[in-house]
Amino acid sequence: MERAFERQAQTNRTKNSDLLRYLGATPTPQPADNSASRYTVFEDTLETYLDQHWPAWKERRQELVRTGEGIDGKNAATYLETTRTVATEPPFLLHALLENVRSAAGRR
């Protein structure tokens, strides 16, 4: 089991490097949270990032699930409603991500 886990981790590191190389970035097997003009990367997952850097988002999502207004797990509608109604501002990286998307789409 441990060997399979390590093989999968190595495969993921290789894929990370290959994808970053493809995007014109420095190949890095375990990139840190970053938003560049052509990509945004999270060190672990978006959900882990939100838990660590925007705890009010997680609390609001859990509240929506508890009250039956949201669905547990990954759910676009719940994520949208959480983001729309959370009482605090998102972290800088998420602002940067949106600005980079707008710029890439030719809108400012």
Coordinates of N, CA and C in Angstrom, one line a residue, residues 15-104:
K15 N 3.6 14.9 -13.2 CA 2.6 15.6 -14.0 C 2.6 17.1 -13.7
N16 N 2.8 17.5 -12.4 CA 2.9 18.9 -12.0 C 4.0 19.6 -12.8
S17 N 5.2 19.0 -12.8 CA 6.3 19.6 -13.6 C 6.0 19.7 -15.0
D18 N 5.5 18.6 -15.6 CA 5.2 18.6 -17.1 C 4.1 19.7 -17.4
L19 N 3.1 19.8 -16.6 CA 2.1 20.8 -16.8 C 2.6 22.3 -16.7
L20 N 3.4 22.5 -15.7 CA 4.0 23.9 -15.6 C 4.9 24.2 -16.7
R21 N 5.7 23.2 -17.2 CA 6.6 23.4 -18.3 C 5.8 23.7 -19.6
Y22 N 4.7 23.0 -19.8 CA 3.8 23.2 -20.9 C 3.2 24.7 -20.8
L23 N 2.9 25.2 -19.7 CA 2.4 26.5 -19.5 C 3.5 27.6 -19.6
G24 N 4.7 27.2 -19.7 CA 5.8 28.2 -19.8 C 6.4 28.6 -18.5
A25 N 6.1 27.9 -17.5 CA 6.6 28.2 -16.1 C 7.8 27.3 -15.8
T26 N 8.4 27.6 -14.7 CA 9.5 26.7 -14.2 C 8.9 25.4 -13.7
P27 N 9.4 24.3 -14.3 CA 8.9 23.0 -13.8 C 9.2 22.8 -12.3
T28 N 8.2 22.6 -11.6 CA 8.3 22.4 -10.1 C 7.4 21.2 -9.7
P29 N 8.0 20.2 -9.1 CA 7.2 19.0 -8.7 C 6.1 19.3 -7.7
Q30 N 6.4 20.2 -6.7 CA 5.4 20.5 -5.7 C 5.3 22.0 -5.6
P31 N 4.6 22.7 -6.6 CA 4.5 24.1 -6.6 C 3.7 24.7 -5.4
A32 N 4.1 25.9 -5.0 CA 3.4 26.6 -3.9 C 2.2 27.3 -4.5
D33 N 1.3 27.8 -3.7 CA 0.2 28.5 -4.1 C 0.7 29.7 -4.9
N34 N 0.1 29.9 -6.1 CA 0.5 31.0 -7.0 C -0.5 31.2 -8.1
S35 N -0.7 32.5 -8.5 CA -1.5 32.8 -9.6 C -0.7 33.7 -10.5
A36 N -0.5 33.2 -11.7 CA 0.3 33.9 -12.8 C -0.7 34.2 -13.9
S37 N -0.2 34.9 -14.9 CA -1.1 35.3 -16.0 C -1.7 34.2 -16.7
R38 N -1.0 33.0 -16.8 CA -1.6 31.9 -17.6 C -2.1 30.7 -16.8
Y39 N -1.9 30.8 -15.5 CA -2.3 29.7 -14.6 C -2.4 30.1 -13.2
T40 N -3.2 29.3 -12.4 CA -3.2 29.4 -11.0 C -3.0 28.0 -10.4
V41 N -2.2 27.9 -9.4 CA -1.9 26.6 -8.9 C -2.0 26.6 -7.3
F42 N -2.6 25.6 -6.8 CA -2.7 25.5 -5.3 C -1.7 24.4 -4.9
E43 N -1.0 24.6 -3.8 CA -0.1 23.6 -3.3 C -0.7 22.2 -3.1
D44 N -1.9 22.2 -2.6 CA -2.6 21.0 -2.4 C -3.9 21.0 -3.2
T45 N -5.0 21.5 -2.7 CA -6.2 21.6 -3.5 C -6.9 22.9 -3.2
L46 N -7.8 23.3 -4.0 CA -8.6 24.5 -3.7 C -9.2 24.5 -2.4
E47 N -9.8 23.3 -2.0 CA -10.5 23.2 -0.8 C -9.5 23.4 0.4
T48 N -8.4 22.8 0.3 CA -7.4 22.9 1.4 C -7.0 24.4 1.5
Y49 N -6.8 25.1 0.4 CA -6.4 26.5 0.4 C -7.5 27.3 1.0
L50 N -8.7 27.1 0.7 CA -9.8 27.8 1.3 C -9.9 27.6 2.8
D51 N -9.7 26.3 3.2 CA -9.7 26.0 4.7 C -8.7 26.8 5.4
Q52 N -7.5 26.9 4.8 CA -6.4 27.6 5.5 C -6.4 29.1 5.4
H53 N -6.9 29.6 4.3 CA -6.8 31.1 4.0 C -8.1 31.8 4.0
W54 N -9.2 31.1 4.1 CA -10.5 31.8 4.1 C -11.4 30.9 4.9
P55 N -11.2 30.8 6.2 CA -12.0 29.9 7.1 C -13.5 30.3 7.1
A56 N -13.8 31.6 6.9 CA -15.2 32.0 6.9 C -15.9 31.4 5.8
W57 N -15.2 31.1 4.7 CA -15.8 30.4 3.5 C -16.3 29.0 3.9
K58 N -15.4 28.3 4.6 CA -15.7 26.9 5.0 C -16.9 26.9 6.0
E59 N -16.9 27.8 6.9 CA -17.9 27.9 7.9 C -19.3 28.2 7.2
R60 N -19.3 29.1 6.2 CA -20.5 29.5 5.5 C -21.0 28.3 4.7
R61 N -20.1 27.6 4.0 CA -20.5 26.4 3.2 C -21.1 25.4 4.2
Q62 N -20.5 25.1 5.3 CA -21.0 24.2 6.3 C -22.4 24.6 6.8
E63 N -22.6 25.9 7.0 CA -23.9 26.4 7.4 C -25.0 26.2 6.3
L64 N -24.6 26.4 5.1 CA -25.6 26.2 4.0 C -26.0 24.7 3.9
V65 N -25.0 23.8 4.1 CA -25.3 22.4 4.1 C -26.2 22.0 5.3
R66 N -25.8 22.5 6.5 CA -26.6 22.2 7.7 C -28.0 22.6 7.6
T67 N -28.3 23.8 6.9 CA -29.7 24.3 6.8 C -30.4 23.8 5.6
G68 N -29.7 22.9 4.8 CA -30.4 22.3 3.7 C -30.4 23.2 2.4
E69 N -29.6 24.3 2.5 CA -29.5 25.2 1.4 C -28.3 24.9 0.4
G70 N -27.5 23.9 0.8 CA -26.4 23.5 0.0 C -26.2 22.0 0.1
I71 N -25.3 21.5 -0.7 CA -25.0 20.1 -0.8 C -23.6 19.9 -0.4
D72 N -23.3 18.9 0.5 CA -22.0 18.6 1.0 C -21.1 18.0 -0.2
G73 N -19.8 18.2 -0.1 CA -18.9 17.8 -1.1 C -18.8 18.9 -2.2
K74 N -18.1 18.5 -3.2 CA -17.9 19.5 -4.3 C -19.2 19.7 -5.1
N75 N -19.7 20.9 -5.0 CA -20.9 21.2 -5.7 C -20.9 22.7 -6.1
A76 N -20.9 22.9 -7.4 CA -20.7 24.2 -8.0 C -21.8 25.2 -7.4
A77 N -23.0 24.8 -7.3 CA -24.1 25.7 -6.9 C -23.8 26.1 -5.4
T78 N -23.4 25.2 -4.6 CA -23.1 25.4 -3.2 C -21.9 26.3 -3.1
Y79 N -20.9 26.1 -3.9 CA -19.7 26.9 -3.8 C -20.0 28.3 -4.2
L80 N -20.8 28.5 -5.3 CA -21.2 29.8 -5.7 C -22.0 30.6 -4.7
E81 N -23.0 29.9 -4.1 CA -23.8 30.6 -3.0 C -22.9 30.9 -1.8
T82 N -22.0 30.0 -1.5 CA -21.1 30.3 -0.3 C -20.3 31.5 -0.6
T83 N -19.7 31.6 -1.8 CA -18.8 32.7 -2.2 C -19.7 34.0 -2.2
R84 N -20.9 33.9 -2.7 CA -21.7 35.1 -2.8 C -22.2 35.6 -1.5
T85 N -22.3 34.8 -0.5 CA -22.9 35.2 0.8 C -22.0 35.2 2.0
V86 N -20.7 34.8 1.8 CA -19.8 34.8 2.9 C -19.6 36.2 3.3
A87 N -19.4 36.4 4.6 CA -19.3 37.8 5.2 C -17.9 38.5 5.0
T88 N -16.9 37.7 4.6 CA -15.6 38.3 4.5 C -15.1 38.2 3.1
E89 N -14.1 39.1 2.8 CA -13.4 39.1 1.5 C -12.6 37.9 1.3
P90 N -12.5 37.5 0.0 CA -11.6 36.3 -0.3 C -10.1 36.8 -0.2
P91 N -9.2 35.8 0.0 CA -7.8 36.1 0.1 C -7.3 36.6 -1.3
F92 N -6.1 37.3 -1.2 CA -5.5 37.9 -2.4 C -5.4 37.0 -3.5
L93 N -4.9 35.8 -3.3 CA -4.7 34.9 -4.4 C -5.9 34.7 -5.3
L94 N -7.1 34.6 -4.7 CA -8.3 34.4 -5.4 C -8.7 35.7 -6.2
H95 N -8.4 36.9 -5.7 CA -8.5 38.1 -6.4 C -7.6 38.1 -7.6
A96 N -6.3 37.7 -7.4 CA -5.4 37.6 -8.5 C -5.8 36.6 -9.6
L97 N -6.3 35.5 -9.2 CA -6.8 34.5 -10.1 C -7.9 35.1 -11.0
L98 N -8.9 35.8 -10.4 CA -10.0 36.4 -11.2 C -9.4 37.5 -12.2
E99 N -8.5 38.3 -11.7 CA -7.9 39.3 -12.6 C -7.2 38.7 -13.7
N100 N -6.5 37.6 -13.5 CA -5.7 37.0 -14.5 C -6.7 36.3 -15.6
V101 N -7.8 35.8 -15.1 CA -8.8 35.2 -16.0 C -9.4 36.4 -16.9
R102 N -9.8 37.5 -16.2 CA -10.3 38.6 -17.0 C -9.4 39.1 -18.0
S103 N -8.1 39.2 -17.6 CA -7.1 39.7 -18.6 C -6.9 38.7 -19.7
A104 N -6.9 37.4 -19.4 CA -6.7 36.4 -20.5 C -7.9 36.4 -21.4

